[in-house]
Short mmCIF file of C-alpha atoms and ligand atoms in Angstrom, two decimals:
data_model
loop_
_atom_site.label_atom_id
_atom_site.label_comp_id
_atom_site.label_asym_id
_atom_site.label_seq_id
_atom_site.Cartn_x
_atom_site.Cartn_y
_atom_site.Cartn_z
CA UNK U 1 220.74 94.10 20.32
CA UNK U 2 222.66 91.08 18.65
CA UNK U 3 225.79 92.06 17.31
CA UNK U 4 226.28 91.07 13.57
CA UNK U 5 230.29 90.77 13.02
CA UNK U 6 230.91 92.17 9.72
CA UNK U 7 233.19 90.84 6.46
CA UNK U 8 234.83 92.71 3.87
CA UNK U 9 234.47 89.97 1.31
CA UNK U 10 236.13 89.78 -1.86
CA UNK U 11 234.86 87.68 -4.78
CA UNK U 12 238.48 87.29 -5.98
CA UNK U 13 240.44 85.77 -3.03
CA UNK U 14 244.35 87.96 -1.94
CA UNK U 15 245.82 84.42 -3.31
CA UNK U 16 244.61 85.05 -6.77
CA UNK U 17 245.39 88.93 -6.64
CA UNK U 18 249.20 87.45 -5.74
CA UNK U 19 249.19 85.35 -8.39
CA UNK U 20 247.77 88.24 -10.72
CA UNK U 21 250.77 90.89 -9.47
CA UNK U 22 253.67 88.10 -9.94
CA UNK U 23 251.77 87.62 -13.99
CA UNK U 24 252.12 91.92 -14.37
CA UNK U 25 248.74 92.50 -13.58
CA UNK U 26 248.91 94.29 -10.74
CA UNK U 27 245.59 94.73 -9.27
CA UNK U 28 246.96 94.40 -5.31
CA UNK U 29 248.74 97.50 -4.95
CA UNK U 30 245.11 99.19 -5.70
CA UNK U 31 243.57 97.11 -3.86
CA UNK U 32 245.72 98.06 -0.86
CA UNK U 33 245.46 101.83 -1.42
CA UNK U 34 241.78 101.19 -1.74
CA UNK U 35 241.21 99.88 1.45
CA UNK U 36 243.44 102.56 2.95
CA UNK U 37 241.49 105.24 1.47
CA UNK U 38 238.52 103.53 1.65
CA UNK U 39 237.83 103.69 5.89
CA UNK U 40 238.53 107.35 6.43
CA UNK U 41 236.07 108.08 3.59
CA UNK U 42 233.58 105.74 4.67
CA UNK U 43 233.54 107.17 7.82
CA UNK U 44 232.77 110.26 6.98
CA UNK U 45 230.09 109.10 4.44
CA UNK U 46 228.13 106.91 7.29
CA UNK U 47 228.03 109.67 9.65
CA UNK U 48 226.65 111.97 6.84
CA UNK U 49 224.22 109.68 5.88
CA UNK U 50 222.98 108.66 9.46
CA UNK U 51 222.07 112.32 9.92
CA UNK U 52 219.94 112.38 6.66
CA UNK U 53 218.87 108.87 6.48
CA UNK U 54 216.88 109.94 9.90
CA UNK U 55 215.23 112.48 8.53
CA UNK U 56 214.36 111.23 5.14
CA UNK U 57 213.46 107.73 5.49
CA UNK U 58 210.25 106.11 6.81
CA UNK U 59 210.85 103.68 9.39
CA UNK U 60 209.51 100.65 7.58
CA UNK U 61 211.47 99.46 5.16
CA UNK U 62 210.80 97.56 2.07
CA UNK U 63 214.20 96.82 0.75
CA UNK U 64 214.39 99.46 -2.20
CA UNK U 65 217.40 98.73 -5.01
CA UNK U 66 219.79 102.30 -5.27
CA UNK U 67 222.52 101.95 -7.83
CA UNK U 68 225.14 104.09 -7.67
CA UNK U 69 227.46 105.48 -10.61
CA UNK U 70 231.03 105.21 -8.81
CA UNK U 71 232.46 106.83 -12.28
CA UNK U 72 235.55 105.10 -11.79
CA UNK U 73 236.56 106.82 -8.47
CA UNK U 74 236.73 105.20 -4.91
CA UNK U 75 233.86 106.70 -3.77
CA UNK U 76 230.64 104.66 -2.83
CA UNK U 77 227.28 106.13 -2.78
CA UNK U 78 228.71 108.67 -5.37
CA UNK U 79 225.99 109.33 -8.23
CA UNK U 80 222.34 107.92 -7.54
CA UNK U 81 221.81 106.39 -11.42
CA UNK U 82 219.21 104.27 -10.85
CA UNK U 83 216.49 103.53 -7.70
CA UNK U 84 213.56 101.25 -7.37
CA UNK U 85 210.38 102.10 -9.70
CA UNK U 86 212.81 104.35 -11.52
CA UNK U 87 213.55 104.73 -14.84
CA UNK U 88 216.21 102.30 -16.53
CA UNK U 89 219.58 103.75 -17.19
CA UNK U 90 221.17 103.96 -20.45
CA UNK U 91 224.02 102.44 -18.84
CA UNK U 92 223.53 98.78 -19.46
CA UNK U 93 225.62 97.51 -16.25
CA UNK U 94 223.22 99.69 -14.10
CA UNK U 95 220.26 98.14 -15.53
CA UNK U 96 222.11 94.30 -15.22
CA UNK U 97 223.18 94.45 -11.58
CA UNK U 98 219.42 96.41 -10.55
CA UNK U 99 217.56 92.97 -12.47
CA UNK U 100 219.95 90.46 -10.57
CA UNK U 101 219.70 92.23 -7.47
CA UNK U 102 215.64 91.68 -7.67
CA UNK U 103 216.37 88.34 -8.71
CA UNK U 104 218.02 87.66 -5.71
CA UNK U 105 215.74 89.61 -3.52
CA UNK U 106 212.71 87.64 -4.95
CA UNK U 107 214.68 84.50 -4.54
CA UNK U 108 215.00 84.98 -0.40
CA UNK U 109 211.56 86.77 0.07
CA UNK U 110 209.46 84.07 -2.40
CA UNK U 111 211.45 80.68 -1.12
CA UNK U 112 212.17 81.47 2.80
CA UNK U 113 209.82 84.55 3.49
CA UNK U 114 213.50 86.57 3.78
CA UNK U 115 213.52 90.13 3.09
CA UNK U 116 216.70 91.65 2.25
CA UNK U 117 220.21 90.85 3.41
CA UNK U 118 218.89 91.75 7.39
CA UNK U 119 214.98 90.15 6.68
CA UNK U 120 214.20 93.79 7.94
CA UNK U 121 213.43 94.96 4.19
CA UNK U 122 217.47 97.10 4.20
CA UNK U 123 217.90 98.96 1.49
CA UNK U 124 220.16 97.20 -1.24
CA UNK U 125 222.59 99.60 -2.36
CA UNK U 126 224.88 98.59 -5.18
CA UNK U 127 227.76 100.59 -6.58
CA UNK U 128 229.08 99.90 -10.73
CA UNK U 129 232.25 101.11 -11.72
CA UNK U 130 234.07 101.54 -8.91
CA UNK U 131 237.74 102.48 -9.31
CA UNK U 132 239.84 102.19 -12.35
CA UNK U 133 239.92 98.93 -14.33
CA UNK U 134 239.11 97.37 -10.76
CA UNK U 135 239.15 93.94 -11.04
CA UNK U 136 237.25 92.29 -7.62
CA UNK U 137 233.55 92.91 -6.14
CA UNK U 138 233.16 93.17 -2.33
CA UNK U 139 230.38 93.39 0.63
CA UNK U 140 231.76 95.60 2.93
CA UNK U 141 229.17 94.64 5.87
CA UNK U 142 226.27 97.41 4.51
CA UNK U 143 226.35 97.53 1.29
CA UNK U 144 227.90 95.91 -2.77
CA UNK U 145 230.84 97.49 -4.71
CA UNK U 146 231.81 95.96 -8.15
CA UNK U 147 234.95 97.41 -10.32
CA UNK U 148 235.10 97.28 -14.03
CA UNK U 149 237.82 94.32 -14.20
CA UNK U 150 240.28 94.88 -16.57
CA UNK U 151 238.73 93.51 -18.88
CA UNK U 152 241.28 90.85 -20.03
CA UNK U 153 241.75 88.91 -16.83
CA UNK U 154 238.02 89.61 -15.57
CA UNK U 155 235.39 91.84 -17.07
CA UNK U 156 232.90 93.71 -15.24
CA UNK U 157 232.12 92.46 -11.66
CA UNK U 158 228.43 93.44 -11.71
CA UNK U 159 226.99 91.80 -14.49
CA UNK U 160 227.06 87.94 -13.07
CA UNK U 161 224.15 87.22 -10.89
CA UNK U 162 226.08 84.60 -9.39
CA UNK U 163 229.12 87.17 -7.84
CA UNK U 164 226.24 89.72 -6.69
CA UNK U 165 224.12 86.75 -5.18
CA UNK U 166 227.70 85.30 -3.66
CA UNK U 167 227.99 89.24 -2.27
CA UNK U 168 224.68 89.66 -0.88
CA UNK U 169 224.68 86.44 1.13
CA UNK U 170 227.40 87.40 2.76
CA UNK U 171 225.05 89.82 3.76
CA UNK U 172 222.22 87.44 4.78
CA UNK U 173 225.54 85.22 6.83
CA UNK U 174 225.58 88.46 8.51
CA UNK U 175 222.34 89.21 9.88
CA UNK U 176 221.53 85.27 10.31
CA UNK U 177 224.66 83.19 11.74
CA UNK U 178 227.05 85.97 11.57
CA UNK U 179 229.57 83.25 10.96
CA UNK U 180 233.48 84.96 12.03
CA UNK U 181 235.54 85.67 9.07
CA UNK U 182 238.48 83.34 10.10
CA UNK U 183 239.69 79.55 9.80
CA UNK U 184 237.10 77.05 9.57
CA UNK U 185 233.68 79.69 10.61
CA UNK U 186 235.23 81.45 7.34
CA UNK U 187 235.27 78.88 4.88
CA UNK U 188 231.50 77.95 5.61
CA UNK U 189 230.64 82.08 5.41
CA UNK U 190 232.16 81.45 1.83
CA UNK U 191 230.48 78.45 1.65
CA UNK U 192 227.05 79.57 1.85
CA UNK U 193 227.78 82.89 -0.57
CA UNK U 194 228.57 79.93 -3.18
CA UNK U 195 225.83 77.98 -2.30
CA UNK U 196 223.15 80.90 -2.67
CA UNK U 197 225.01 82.14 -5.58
CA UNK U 198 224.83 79.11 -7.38
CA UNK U 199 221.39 78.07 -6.30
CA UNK U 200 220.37 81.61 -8.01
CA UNK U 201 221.99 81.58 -10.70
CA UNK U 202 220.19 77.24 -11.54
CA UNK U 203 216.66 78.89 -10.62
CA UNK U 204 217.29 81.64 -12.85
CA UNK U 205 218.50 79.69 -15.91
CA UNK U 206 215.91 76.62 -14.74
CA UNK U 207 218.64 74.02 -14.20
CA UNK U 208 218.90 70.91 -11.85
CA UNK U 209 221.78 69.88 -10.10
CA UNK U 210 222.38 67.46 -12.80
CA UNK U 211 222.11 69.76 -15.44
CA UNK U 212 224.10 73.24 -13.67
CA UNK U 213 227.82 73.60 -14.15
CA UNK U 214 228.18 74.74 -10.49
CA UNK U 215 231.01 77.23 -11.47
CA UNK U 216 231.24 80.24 -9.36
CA UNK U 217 232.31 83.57 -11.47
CA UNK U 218 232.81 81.83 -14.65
CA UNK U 219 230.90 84.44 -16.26
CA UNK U 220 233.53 87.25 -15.32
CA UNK U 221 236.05 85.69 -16.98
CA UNK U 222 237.94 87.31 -19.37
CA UNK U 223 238.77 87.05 -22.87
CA UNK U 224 242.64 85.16 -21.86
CA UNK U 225 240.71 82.80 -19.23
CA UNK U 226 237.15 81.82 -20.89
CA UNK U 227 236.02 78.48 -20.09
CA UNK U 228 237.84 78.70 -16.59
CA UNK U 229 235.96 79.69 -13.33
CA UNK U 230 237.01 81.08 -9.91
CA UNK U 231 235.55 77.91 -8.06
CA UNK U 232 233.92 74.48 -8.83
CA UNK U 233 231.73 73.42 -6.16
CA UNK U 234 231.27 70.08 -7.97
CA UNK U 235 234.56 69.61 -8.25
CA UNK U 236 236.92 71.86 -5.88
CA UNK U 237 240.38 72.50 -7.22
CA UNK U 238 240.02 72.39 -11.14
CA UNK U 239 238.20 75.42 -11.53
CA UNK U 240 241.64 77.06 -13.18
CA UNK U 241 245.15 76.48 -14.14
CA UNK U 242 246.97 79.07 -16.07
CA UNK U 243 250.04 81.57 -15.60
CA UNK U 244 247.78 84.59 -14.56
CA UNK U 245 245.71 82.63 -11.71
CA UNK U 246 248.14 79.63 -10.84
CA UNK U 247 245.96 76.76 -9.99
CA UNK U 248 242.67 76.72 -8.25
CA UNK U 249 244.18 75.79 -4.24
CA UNK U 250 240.65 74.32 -3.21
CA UNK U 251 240.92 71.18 -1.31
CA UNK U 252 237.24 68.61 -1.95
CA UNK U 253 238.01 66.73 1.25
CA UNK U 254 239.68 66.94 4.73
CA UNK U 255 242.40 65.17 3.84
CA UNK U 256 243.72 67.85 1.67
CA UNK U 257 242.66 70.48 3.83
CA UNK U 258 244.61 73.56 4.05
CA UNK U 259 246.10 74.25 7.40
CA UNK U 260 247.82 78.16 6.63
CA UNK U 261 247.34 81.59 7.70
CA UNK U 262 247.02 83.85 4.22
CA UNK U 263 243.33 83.97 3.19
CA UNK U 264 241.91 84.23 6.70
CA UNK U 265 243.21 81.29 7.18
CA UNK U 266 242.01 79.75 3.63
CA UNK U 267 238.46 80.87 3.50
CA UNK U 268 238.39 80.79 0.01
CA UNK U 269 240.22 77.76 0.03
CA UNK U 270 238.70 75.31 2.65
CA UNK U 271 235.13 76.29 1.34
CA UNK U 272 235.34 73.54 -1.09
CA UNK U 273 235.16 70.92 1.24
CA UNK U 274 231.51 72.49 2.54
CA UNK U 275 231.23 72.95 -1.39
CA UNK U 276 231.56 69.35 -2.01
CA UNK U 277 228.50 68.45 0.25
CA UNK U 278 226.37 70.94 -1.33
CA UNK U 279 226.84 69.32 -4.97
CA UNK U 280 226.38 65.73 -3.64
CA UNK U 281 223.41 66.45 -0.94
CA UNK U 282 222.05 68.45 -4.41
CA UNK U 283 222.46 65.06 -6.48
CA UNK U 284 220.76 63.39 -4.07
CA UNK U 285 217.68 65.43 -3.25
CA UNK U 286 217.55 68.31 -6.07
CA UNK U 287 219.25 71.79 -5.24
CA UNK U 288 216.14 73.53 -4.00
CA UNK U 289 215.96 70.86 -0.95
CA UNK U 290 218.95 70.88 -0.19
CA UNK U 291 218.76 74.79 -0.37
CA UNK U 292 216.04 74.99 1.73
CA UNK U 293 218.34 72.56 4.54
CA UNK U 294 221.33 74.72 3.91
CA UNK U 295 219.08 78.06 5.12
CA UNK U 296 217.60 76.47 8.14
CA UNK U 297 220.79 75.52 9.20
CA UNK U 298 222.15 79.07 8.91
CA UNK U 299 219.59 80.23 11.09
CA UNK U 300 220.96 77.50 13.91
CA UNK U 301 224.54 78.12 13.75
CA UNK U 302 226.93 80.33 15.66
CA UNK U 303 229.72 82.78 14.80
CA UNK U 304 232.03 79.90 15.63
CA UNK U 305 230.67 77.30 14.15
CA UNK U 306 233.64 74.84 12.04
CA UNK U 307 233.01 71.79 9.98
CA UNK U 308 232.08 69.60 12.51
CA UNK U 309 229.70 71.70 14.35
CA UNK U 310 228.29 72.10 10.71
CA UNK U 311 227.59 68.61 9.67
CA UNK U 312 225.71 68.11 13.47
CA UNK U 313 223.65 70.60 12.74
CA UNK U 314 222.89 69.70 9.20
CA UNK U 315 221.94 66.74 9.89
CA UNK U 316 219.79 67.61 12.88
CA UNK U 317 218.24 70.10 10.73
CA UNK U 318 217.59 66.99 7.85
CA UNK U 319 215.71 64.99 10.42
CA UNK U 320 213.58 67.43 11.72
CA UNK U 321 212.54 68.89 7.81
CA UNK U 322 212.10 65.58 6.78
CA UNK U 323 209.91 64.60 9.94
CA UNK U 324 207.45 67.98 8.46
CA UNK U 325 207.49 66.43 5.34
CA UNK U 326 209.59 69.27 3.81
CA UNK U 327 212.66 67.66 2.36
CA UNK U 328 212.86 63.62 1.04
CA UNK U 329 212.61 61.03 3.92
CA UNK U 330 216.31 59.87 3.07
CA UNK U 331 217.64 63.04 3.38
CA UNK U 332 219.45 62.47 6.40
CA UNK U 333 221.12 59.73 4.92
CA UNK U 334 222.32 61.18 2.12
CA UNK U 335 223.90 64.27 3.82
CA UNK U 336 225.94 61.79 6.19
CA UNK U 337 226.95 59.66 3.44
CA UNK U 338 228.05 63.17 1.32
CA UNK U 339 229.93 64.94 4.39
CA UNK U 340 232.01 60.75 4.61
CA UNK U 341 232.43 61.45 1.29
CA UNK U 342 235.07 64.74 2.04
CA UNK U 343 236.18 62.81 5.32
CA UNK U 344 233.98 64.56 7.94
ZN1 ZN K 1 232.88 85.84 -0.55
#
């Protein structure tokens, strides 16, 4: 059985919860107790549900939406307020994040024949307002958790179809590449949750790559930081500047590119260089071909794959669609010329 190395991934990177604790808002201290708390009861909660699941569910799975109420406690898989076929929920975040969730699952399964974050047809279980005034979103390896926000910085995680498609594709990394959470692998895990989160989120609002804004999470910005974003993937590093964030760290070429150890070694930094190639190989041949490259790729890459292991396999990948007639002839071309244009 192939062994698919798991993330807990964050929508809002440590570096921006540091910057949010030194501005007063102090969002890290709960996100540390959280994650203490968080294993021991997790633990207990899988080995619960094992037992049940095998007894309940049929073996063929056709990747079923639960939402869960988390009622602003740090428990996951707390109050079942919503399943698929059911009834909506007079909670309007319920009914948001179960719509973008089938937005994304119809997005996979109609475009690449992919079925859920494992292509097995997994259950997608999403849990809404967990914690108190929570202000981040993660994919803890099985299933989606969004907080509340606090609702001047960010309000609530769950209702931007580009954080839950950015979540869930970490999901799909998992299953598919199972790219390592560290240093350069990282940054293209990140990479490819922005990609498919802004790819959704221009199919969904029928944009091209001329027309989208290619923010990521600009839509969970509060009332002090509207009009900023958490990344630009056309333009890394001016997503935000203001007292509460600092400034958006995100290098758009290997010159710049950032050589610490906080941030798993920049994940959520260095995946604006990958970023970068995304927008231009998008200007170049429309987002949806370049989409389509990007996912064929994941399927060829390795837990260890870095940048330049990337771009070789891109571009392999480029010749061989464009041979089948799949994406433009010059595509192979254009994606060498884009991953110069970053210094790769
Ligand atoms: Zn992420």
């Amino acid at each position: 059985m192939k062994n698919h190395p798991r993330c807990k991934c964050h929508i809002i990177p440590p570096f921006v919860v540091d910057e949010l604790k030194k501005a007063g808002i102090d969002v890290a201290t709960q996100n540390k107790t959280i994650s203490r708390e968080f294993r021991a009861r997790r633990a207990a909660q899988l080995a619960l549900r094992s037992s049940e699941a095998s007894l309940v569910e049929p073996p063929t799975k056709t990747a079923d939406r639960f939402v869960y109420d988390s009622k602003t406690t740090q428990n996951q898989r707390l109050l079942l307020v919503r399943k698929e076929g059911g009834a909506a929920s007079t909670d309007a975040v319920v009914n948001t994040v179960y719509e973008n969730a089938g937005t994304i699952r119809s997005y996979y399964k109609d475009t690449f024949n992919y079925l859920s974050v494992d292509n097995h047809g997994a259950d997608m279980i999403l849990n809404v307002h967990y914690g108190k005034a929570y202000a981040n979103a993660f994919w803890d390896g099985d299933e989606m958790t969004f907080g509340d926000g606090d609702g001047q910085v960010f309000i609530n995680l769950a209702n931007a179809l580009d954080v839950t498609a950015h979540e869930l594709t970490h999901g799909v990394v998992q299953y598919t590449a199972g790219l390592n959470y560290q240093g350069q692998s990282g940054a293209l895990n990140e990479h490819y949750a922005d990609v498919f989160g802004s790819v959704i989120k221009q199919v969904a609002k029928k944009q091209t790559a001329a027309t989208a804004d290619w923010l990521i999470g600009d839509e969970i910005m509060g009332p002090s930081l509207r009009g900023q974003a958490l990344r630009s993937m056309k333009a890394p590093g001016t997503a935000y500047d203001n007292p509460l964030m600092g400034k958006d760290p995100q290098p758009d070429s290997m010159a710049t590119i950032y050589k610490g150890s906080s941030d798993n070694g920049g994940v959520h930094i260095n995946s604006g260089i990958p970023n970068k190639v995304f927008y231009l190989v998008s200007i170049g041949i429309e987002t949806d071909k370049a989409a389509l490259l990007w996912f064929e790729t994941l399927k060829t890459l390795k837990p260890t794959t870095n940048f330049k292991s990337f771009k070789t396999a891109l571009l392999k990948q480029a010749k061989k669609l464009a041979t089948a007639g799949r994406v433009p002839a010059d595509t192979e071309t254009i994606a060498k010329q884009s991953f110069v244009a970053v210094g790769l």
